[in-house]
Amino acid sequence: MEHSPIFLLLSTVLLLLTAIPGTLSQPAAAPAPPGPTNVTKILEKAGQFTVFIRLLKSTGVANQLYGQLNNSDNGITIFAPSDSSFSSLKAGTLNSLTDEQQVELVQFHVIPSYVSSSNFQTISNPLRTQAGDSADGHFPLNITTSGNTVNITSGVTNTTVSGNIYSDGQLAVYQVDQVLLPQQVFDPRPPAPAPAPSVSKSKKKKDDDGDSSDDGSPADASFALRKVGSVRNAVSFCVISISLAWFYL
């Protein structure tokens, strides 16, 4: 029996589909997950943060932030100074810092929690940065607001937030107009004087007793002299009396 061309074509298509099982049933590929959060790439995309990016990499803080953002749920807030901010520093400022001080300088721009732009008005001061102790004279960072203006002071630097670079609910990056200079690095306080040694009560009493003895010694000597004088007078009186008696006899 002869078959029509259409029948033969359909038969061929069915054979091909049978030879490749699952071709029609394969689901569409899922979209690729978003890449890990990378602070330096965000700043590179924003532009004008070349110096800060270099410091993030050379101090190792970039790797530290990468691990925090991609291996935990902890939030991060970064105040990024622009290249013009670094240009306004005194010549040689960065080169005069030790490796440890450069790390502290970069960490001073990092808050270990997510701070949205709406949270600045209710934030508690002083903020604790990743540089460490927020007590006065160390690494205090204070934020105040006036209308839509966000002011930041470190005790050495007074500046403002000039832009919102990035925010995703875990990481917030803001541009600041000046480099935030921490007190401990750029305005160290002299160490507090050591307290005076306390004198024990027993030693003090002993000293007081010694003083009392010393104070009484002149009086005792005077009394002894007066007593010797009285005995001498008595002896003299007796000698005179005996002499008179002998004379009249």
Short mmCIF file of C-alpha atoms in Angstrom, two decimals:
data_model
loop_
_atom_site.label_atom_id
_atom_site.label_comp_id
_atom_site.label_asym_id
_atom_site.label_seq_id
_atom_site.Cartn_x
_atom_site.Cartn_y
_atom_site.Cartn_z
CA MET A 1 0.00 0.00 0.00
CA GLU A 2 1.44 3.36 -0.92
CA HIS A 3 1.64 6.12 1.66
CA SER A 4 1.23 9.78 1.03
CA PRO A 5 4.22 12.11 1.44
CA ILE A 6 2.62 13.72 4.49
CA PHE A 7 2.30 10.36 6.22
CA LEU A 8 5.94 9.57 5.53
CA LEU A 9 7.05 12.96 6.87
CA LEU A 10 5.08 12.53 10.10
CA SER A 11 6.47 9.03 10.56
CA THR A 12 10.02 10.33 10.18
CA VAL A 13 9.46 13.09 12.77
CA LEU A 14 8.02 10.59 15.25
CA LEU A 15 11.02 8.30 14.81
CA LEU A 16 13.43 11.16 15.45
CA LEU A 17 11.61 12.22 18.61
CA THR A 18 11.61 8.64 19.86
CA ALA A 19 15.36 8.38 19.29
CA ILE A 20 16.01 11.40 21.57
CA PRO A 21 14.05 10.65 24.75
CA GLY A 22 13.19 13.53 27.05
CA THR A 23 13.83 16.23 24.47
CA LEU A 24 10.41 17.80 24.89
CA SER A 25 10.21 17.23 28.64
CA GLN A 26 13.45 18.98 29.70
CA PRO A 27 12.69 22.12 31.83
CA ALA A 28 14.20 25.47 30.97
CA ALA A 29 17.54 26.21 32.69
CA ALA A 30 17.23 28.18 35.94
CA PRO A 31 18.70 31.70 35.89
CA ALA A 32 22.21 31.94 37.29
CA PRO A 33 22.35 33.11 40.92
CA PRO A 34 23.63 36.63 41.50
CA GLY A 35 27.39 36.91 42.03
CA PRO A 36 28.85 37.42 45.51
CA THR A 37 28.87 40.95 46.88
CA ASN A 38 32.19 42.61 46.15
CA VAL A 39 32.79 46.05 47.67
CA THR A 40 35.70 46.98 45.43
CA LYS A 41 33.73 46.17 42.26
CA ILE A 42 30.86 48.33 43.51
CA LEU A 43 33.24 51.23 44.09
CA GLU A 44 34.98 50.68 40.75
CA LYS A 45 31.63 50.87 39.00
CA ALA A 46 30.76 54.09 40.84
CA GLY A 47 34.09 55.68 39.87
CA GLN A 48 36.24 58.30 41.71
CA PHE A 49 37.25 55.97 44.55
CA THR A 50 40.65 54.80 43.28
CA VAL A 51 42.64 55.64 46.42
CA PHE A 52 40.13 54.10 48.80
CA ILE A 53 39.98 50.92 46.67
CA ARG A 54 43.78 50.70 46.75
CA LEU A 55 43.77 51.03 50.55
CA LEU A 56 41.02 48.42 50.90
CA LYS A 57 43.13 45.94 48.93
CA SER A 58 46.58 46.74 50.38
CA THR A 59 45.36 46.51 54.00
CA GLY A 60 43.42 43.28 53.45
CA VAL A 61 40.16 44.90 54.55
CA ALA A 62 38.60 44.16 51.12
CA ASN A 63 39.01 40.41 51.67
CA GLN A 64 37.69 40.76 55.21
CA LEU A 65 34.54 42.50 53.96
CA TYR A 66 34.10 39.96 51.16
CA GLY A 67 34.08 37.15 53.70
CA GLN A 68 31.71 38.94 56.07
CA LEU A 69 29.19 39.74 53.35
CA ASN A 70 29.16 36.34 51.69
CA ASN A 71 29.61 33.98 54.63
CA SER A 72 27.27 35.53 57.17
CA ASP A 73 24.08 37.53 57.51
CA ASN A 74 25.83 40.43 59.21
CA GLY A 75 25.27 43.82 57.61
CA ILE A 76 27.96 46.33 56.68
CA THR A 77 27.92 50.11 56.19
CA ILE A 78 30.81 51.87 54.46
CA PHE A 79 31.60 55.58 54.30
CA ALA A 80 33.71 55.88 51.14
CA PRO A 81 35.89 58.99 50.70
CA SER A 82 36.31 60.10 47.10
CA ASP A 83 39.68 60.67 45.46
CA SER A 84 39.25 64.43 45.94
CA SER A 85 38.88 63.80 49.69
CA PHE A 86 42.29 62.18 49.82
CA SER A 87 43.75 64.98 47.71
CA SER A 88 42.74 67.48 50.40
CA LEU A 89 44.88 65.71 53.03
CA LYS A 90 48.24 67.16 53.97
CA ALA A 91 50.97 65.88 51.66
CA GLY A 92 52.56 62.66 52.92
CA THR A 93 49.75 61.87 55.37
CA LEU A 94 49.14 58.32 54.16
CA ASN A 95 52.83 57.51 53.74
CA SER A 96 53.53 58.61 57.32
CA LEU A 97 51.22 55.93 58.73
CA THR A 98 52.40 52.52 59.85
CA ASP A 99 50.78 49.41 58.35
CA GLU A 100 48.67 49.01 61.48
CA GLN A 101 47.51 52.63 61.35
CA GLN A 102 46.52 52.26 57.68
CA VAL A 103 44.38 49.27 58.60
CA GLU A 104 42.78 51.26 61.43
CA LEU A 105 42.14 54.19 59.08
CA VAL A 106 40.29 51.99 56.57
CA GLN A 107 38.38 50.08 59.25
CA PHE A 108 37.30 53.40 60.76
CA HIS A 109 35.18 53.90 57.60
CA VAL A 110 33.33 50.60 58.16
CA ILE A 111 30.35 50.06 60.50
CA PRO A 112 29.71 46.36 61.31
CA SER A 113 25.95 46.70 60.77
CA TYR A 114 23.59 47.81 58.02
CA VAL A 115 22.46 51.44 58.37
CA SER A 116 19.86 52.62 55.90
CA SER A 117 19.50 56.31 55.06
CA SER A 118 16.33 56.45 57.16
CA ASN A 119 18.16 55.12 60.23
CA PHE A 120 20.57 58.04 60.52
CA GLN A 121 18.06 60.16 62.46
CA THR A 122 17.63 57.57 65.22
CA ILE A 123 21.13 56.15 65.41
CA SER A 124 22.89 55.90 68.81
CA ASN A 125 26.22 57.68 69.27
CA PRO A 126 29.06 57.06 69.34
CA LEU A 127 29.05 54.49 66.55
CA ARG A 128 31.40 51.56 66.93
CA THR A 129 33.47 51.04 63.80
CA GLN A 130 35.56 48.02 62.85
CA ALA A 131 38.60 49.97 64.05
CA GLY A 132 37.63 49.20 67.66
CA ASP A 133 37.01 51.15 70.88
CA SER A 134 34.56 54.03 70.38
CA ALA A 135 35.53 55.81 73.61
CA ASP A 136 36.74 59.41 73.45
CA GLY A 137 40.37 59.56 72.41
CA HIS A 138 40.22 56.26 70.53
CA PHE A 139 37.85 55.67 67.58
CA PRO A 140 34.62 57.58 68.30
CA LEU A 141 32.33 58.35 65.35
CA ASN A 142 29.23 60.48 65.83
CA ILE A 143 26.39 61.13 63.40
CA THR A 144 23.80 63.89 63.56
CA THR A 145 21.18 65.02 61.08
CA SER A 146 19.76 68.38 60.12
CA GLY A 147 16.87 68.01 57.71
CA ASN A 148 18.19 65.83 54.89
CA THR A 149 21.84 66.52 55.77
CA VAL A 150 23.80 63.79 57.54
CA ASN A 151 26.79 65.13 59.51
CA ILE A 152 29.70 62.94 60.64
CA THR A 153 32.39 63.88 63.16
CA SER A 154 35.37 61.88 64.36
CA GLY A 155 36.78 64.43 66.78
CA VAL A 156 39.32 65.37 64.11
CA THR A 157 37.17 65.47 60.94
CA ASN A 158 33.77 67.07 60.37
CA THR A 159 32.08 66.12 57.10
CA THR A 160 28.77 65.16 55.52
CA VAL A 161 27.32 62.27 53.55
CA SER A 162 27.14 63.50 49.96
CA GLY A 163 25.61 60.51 48.20
CA ASN A 164 24.17 57.01 48.38
CA ILE A 165 26.33 54.71 46.23
CA TYR A 166 24.82 51.29 46.93
CA SER A 167 22.24 49.63 49.17
CA ASP A 168 20.77 46.11 49.10
CA GLY A 169 19.52 45.54 52.66
CA GLN A 170 22.81 43.99 53.81
CA LEU A 171 25.41 46.40 52.45
CA ALA A 172 25.14 50.19 52.37
CA VAL A 173 27.84 52.37 50.79
CA TYR A 174 27.77 56.16 51.20
CA GLN A 175 30.09 58.80 49.79
CA VAL A 176 31.64 61.26 52.24
CA ASP A 177 33.30 64.59 51.41
CA GLN A 178 36.38 64.08 53.60
CA VAL A 179 38.55 61.25 54.87
CA LEU A 180 37.45 60.27 58.38
CA LEU A 181 40.51 60.69 60.60
CA PRO A 182 40.36 58.79 63.93
CA GLN A 183 41.57 60.45 67.12
CA GLN A 184 43.82 57.59 68.19
CA VAL A 185 45.87 57.90 65.00
CA PHE A 186 45.77 61.64 64.24
CA ASP A 187 45.14 63.23 67.65
CA PRO A 188 46.40 60.81 70.31
CA ARG A 189 45.76 61.76 73.91
CA PRO A 190 48.61 61.65 76.47
CA PRO A 191 48.35 58.69 78.83
CA ALA A 192 46.66 59.38 82.14
CA PRO A 193 49.13 59.99 85.03
CA ALA A 194 49.67 57.03 87.31
CA PRO A 195 47.88 57.34 90.67
CA ALA A 196 50.04 58.23 93.67
CA PRO A 197 50.99 55.19 95.77
CA SER A 198 48.77 54.85 98.82
CA VAL A 199 50.39 54.74 102.27
CA SER A 200 49.30 51.80 104.40
CA LYS A 201 47.61 52.57 107.70
CA SER A 202 50.16 50.61 109.72
CA LYS A 203 53.08 52.50 108.16
CA LYS A 204 51.31 55.82 108.64
CA LYS A 205 50.65 55.01 112.31
CA LYS A 206 54.25 53.99 112.77
CA ASP A 207 55.41 57.24 111.21
CA ASP A 208 53.02 59.18 113.43
CA ASP A 209 54.37 57.39 116.50
CA GLY A 210 57.89 58.16 115.41
CA ASP A 211 57.01 61.79 114.95
CA SER A 212 55.44 61.89 118.42
CA SER A 213 58.61 60.45 119.96
CA ASP A 214 60.78 62.93 118.17
CA ASP A 215 58.55 65.81 119.18
CA GLY A 216 58.72 64.78 122.88
CA SER A 217 62.48 64.31 123.11
CA PRO A 218 63.39 68.00 123.66
CA ALA A 219 60.82 68.23 126.45
CA ASP A 220 62.21 65.10 128.07
CA ALA A 221 65.76 66.50 127.94
CA SER A 222 64.63 69.77 129.51
CA PHE A 223 62.89 67.90 132.32
CA ALA A 224 66.02 65.87 133.01
CA LEU A 225 68.15 68.99 133.20
CA ARG A 226 65.76 70.61 135.66
CA LYS A 227 65.83 67.47 137.82
CA VAL A 228 69.64 67.41 137.87
CA GLY A 229 69.66 71.07 138.82
CA SER A 230 67.30 70.44 141.77
CA VAL A 231 69.49 67.62 143.11
CA ARG A 232 72.58 69.81 142.81
CA ASN A 233 70.89 72.60 144.77
CA ALA A 234 69.83 70.18 147.48
CA VAL A 235 73.35 68.79 147.83
CA SER A 236 74.79 72.31 148.02
CA PHE A 237 72.29 73.23 150.76
CA CYS A 238 73.25 70.18 152.80
CA VAL A 239 76.98 70.93 152.49
CA ILE A 240 76.46 74.53 153.63
CA SER A 241 74.31 73.47 156.57
CA ILE A 242 76.91 70.93 157.76
CA SER A 243 79.68 73.51 157.41
CA LEU A 244 77.78 76.06 159.53
CA ALA A 245 76.98 73.49 162.15
CA TRP A 246 80.64 72.44 162.38
CA PHE A 247 81.72 76.10 162.65
CA TYR A 248 79.52 76.85 165.66
CA LEU A 249 80.53 73.71 167.41
#
